[in-house]
Amino acid sequence: YSDATKGWIPVSDDAVAQAAIAPATQKGLFGFGEYSSRTGITNLISSSGVVATDTAGVGTPRSVLAAATYGGEKGIIGYGTTGSNTNLSNLVSTSGVVASDTTGVGTARLGLAATSYGGDKAIFGYGATGSADSTRVSLTNKVANNGVVASDTTGVGTARLFMGAAGYGSSGQAIFGYGGYNNGGTIRLSLTNLVSNTGVVSSDVTGVGTARRGLAATRYGGDKAIFGYGSGNVSMTNKVSNSGVVSADTTGVGTGRNDICAVGFSYSG
């Protein structure tokens, strides 16, 4: 069989290997809020960070509400006030389409926080049931991976509002932290409440760092979280380890401010 292979060239496996598949496009959305009046308008955010012009509002206009990711790639916006507190929610599809109102479930309130947990679920927690934060509560409402909001879970921990919340860890845990109460905002807290990957909220963990409200939190580094800024217009931050331990204050960087928000981005850590 001399020269039997003449005329063809073997091709290496590397040359025909399937090209790497890019991760799913990651987008975002800003929605609702208040300017001269409350609104339901939204603005989509592209995977490159470009904010789109207004999308006509869907759902009841309201403010001082909360939102979180669920189902791995969808979102939910819930609660808030129209002038009267509400427990309505609006699901957000994978393409950023906001659904009309879902009949309210749980106690209507404002000033609460929300975060994802358990890999594909979400949880709303804390807030105030009236116009004054003297009506604060510590109850929570879980969101299933199909976007269904559960009825109230009995509150655990100190009732408060205007806190931060974020996911952390490699097993789907989350944390609520800081916040406060009193109409003048004079009572500020540094305590935290851990959330298991099944949505069980723990009792108060002794506060670490400067007590404050009006701060924000986000996941970072793949499995950690960070709280930052807050009342008193401080710029300090507090890191959360992948086991849920909050660190002491880190010297502030950037302009001190409060009533801010935070969000994670990218899968590169």
XYZ file of N, CA, C and O in Angstrom, residues 126 138 156-160 163-164 168 173-179 188-196 200-212 227 238-241 243-248:
200
model
N -37.746 42.959 55.356
C -37.755 44.134 56.214
C -38.579 45.257 55.585
O -39.444 45.015 54.760
N -39.796 43.071 60.255
C -38.641 42.238 59.925
C -39.041 41.014 59.091
O -38.216 40.146 58.831
N -37.583 37.740 61.494
C -36.468 37.369 62.363
C -35.494 38.542 62.384
O -35.182 39.125 61.352
N -35.004 38.876 63.563
C -34.057 39.974 63.677
C -34.739 41.300 63.915
O -35.977 41.410 63.945
N -33.945 42.313 64.079
C -34.436 43.658 64.380
C -35.152 44.265 63.179
O -34.602 44.325 62.077
N -36.380 44.719 63.393
C -37.141 45.380 62.339
C -36.474 46.704 61.986
O -36.120 47.490 62.871
N -36.316 46.956 60.694
C -35.652 48.175 60.253
C -35.895 48.392 58.771
O -36.495 47.558 58.101
N -31.830 49.318 54.501
C -30.593 48.551 54.667
C -30.117 48.070 53.298
O -30.718 48.370 52.266
N -29.026 47.289 53.292
C -28.533 46.677 52.070
C -28.693 45.171 52.130
O -28.848 44.596 53.220
N -23.848 35.991 48.764
C -22.431 35.706 48.993
C -22.268 34.187 49.067
O -23.256 33.433 49.124
N -25.900 31.577 49.637
C -26.319 32.306 50.826
C -26.506 33.791 50.500
O -26.130 34.271 49.434
N -27.085 34.519 51.460
C -27.286 35.958 51.293
C -27.187 36.632 52.647
O -27.148 35.971 53.697
N -27.188 37.958 52.636
C -27.067 38.721 53.875
C -27.849 40.027 53.765
O -27.833 40.703 52.734
N -28.613 40.354 54.819
C -29.206 41.677 55.009
C -28.344 42.382 56.050
O -27.936 41.766 57.047
N -28.090 43.682 55.857
C -27.239 44.337 56.829
C -27.475 45.822 56.986
O -27.914 46.511 56.074
N -27.185 46.291 58.200
C -27.251 47.696 58.556
C -28.703 48.175 58.526
O -29.608 47.422 58.831
N -28.957 49.446 58.207
C -30.306 49.995 58.252
C -30.550 50.784 59.514
O -29.624 51.089 60.278
N -29.322 54.288 63.943
C -28.671 53.570 62.858
C -28.056 52.293 63.404
O -27.581 52.274 64.540
N -28.051 51.261 62.609
C -27.623 49.950 63.069
C -26.507 49.397 62.191
O -26.380 49.754 61.015
N -25.716 48.497 62.787
C -24.673 47.830 62.015
C -24.842 46.314 62.023
O -24.008 45.596 61.484
N -25.916 45.844 62.647
C -26.110 44.402 62.738
C -26.467 43.798 61.376
O -26.879 44.496 60.451
N -26.307 42.484 61.249
C -26.627 41.785 60.010
C -27.466 40.546 60.311
O -27.538 40.081 61.446
N -28.094 40.039 59.254
C -28.853 38.792 59.330
C -28.490 37.942 58.126
O -28.689 38.360 56.979
N -27.935 36.764 58.374
C -27.558 35.868 57.298
C -28.782 35.102 56.801
O -29.717 34.838 57.559
N -28.758 34.756 55.528
C -29.835 33.990 54.902
C -29.231 32.707 54.344
O -28.279 32.758 53.558
N -29.764 31.567 54.732
C -29.247 30.296 54.242
C -29.649 30.087 52.785
O -30.482 30.830 52.239
N -33.725 30.661 54.903
C -33.961 30.852 56.336
C -33.118 32.023 56.839
O -31.888 32.012 56.698
N -33.766 33.010 57.417
C -33.075 34.197 57.930
C -32.656 33.951 59.371
O -33.459 33.492 60.196
N -31.408 34.264 59.686
C -30.895 34.044 61.037
C -31.201 35.226 61.940
O -31.526 36.324 61.484
N -31.075 35.001 63.224
C -31.217 36.086 64.181
C -30.070 37.077 64.008
O -29.116 36.826 63.277
N -30.167 38.194 64.700
C -29.177 39.260 64.546
C -27.763 38.770 64.844
O -27.529 38.041 65.821
N -26.844 39.203 63.995
C -25.415 39.014 64.247
C -24.882 40.357 64.714
O -25.175 41.392 64.104
N -24.133 40.349 65.786
C -23.623 41.596 66.355
C -22.979 42.463 65.287
O -22.184 41.991 64.467
N -23.335 43.747 65.315
C -22.865 44.658 64.289
C -21.359 44.849 64.270
O -20.696 44.863 65.304
N -20.843 44.986 63.071
C -19.429 45.296 62.851
C -19.365 46.522 61.952
O -20.083 46.617 60.961
N -18.521 47.456 62.289
C -18.396 48.649 61.471
C -19.335 49.752 61.917
O -20.142 49.591 62.846
N -19.271 50.855 61.226
C -20.061 52.042 61.565
C -21.540 51.821 61.268
O -21.912 51.428 60.158
N -22.383 52.070 62.245
C -23.828 51.940 62.069
C -24.316 53.011 61.104
O -23.950 54.186 61.224
N -25.162 52.606 60.160
C -25.681 53.560 59.193
C -26.858 52.968 58.428
O -27.095 51.778 58.451
N -20.676 45.964 51.684
C -21.583 47.055 51.996
C -20.798 48.357 51.860
O -19.614 48.411 52.229
N -17.537 47.875 54.065
C -17.339 46.703 54.923
C -17.456 45.461 54.059
O -18.510 45.198 53.465
N -16.393 44.699 53.981
C -16.382 43.484 53.177
C -17.054 42.343 53.935
O -17.045 42.297 55.168
N -17.630 41.416 53.178
C -18.243 40.211 53.735
C -17.526 39.008 53.133
O -17.465 38.865 51.911
N -16.964 38.159 53.972
C -16.228 36.994 53.488
C -17.188 35.960 52.902
O -18.409 36.072 53.045
N -17.841 33.264 54.015
C -18.533 32.561 55.098
C -19.498 33.488 55.835
O -20.053 33.124 56.873
N -19.675 34.715 55.318
C -20.640 35.640 55.883
C -20.144 36.499 57.020
O -20.943 37.143 57.702
N -18.835 36.536 57.221
C -18.260 37.359 58.293
C -18.012 38.770 57.773
O -17.330 38.954 56.757
N -18.558 39.753 58.466
C -18.406 41.153 58.074
C -17.141 41.725 58.698
O -16.894 41.544 59.897
N -16.361 42.431 57.909
C -15.116 43.012 58.394
C -15.338 44.414 58.942
O -16.362 45.051 58.681
N -14.347 44.897 59.665
C -14.376 46.265 60.173
C -14.330 47.251 59.010
O -14.072 46.890 57.869
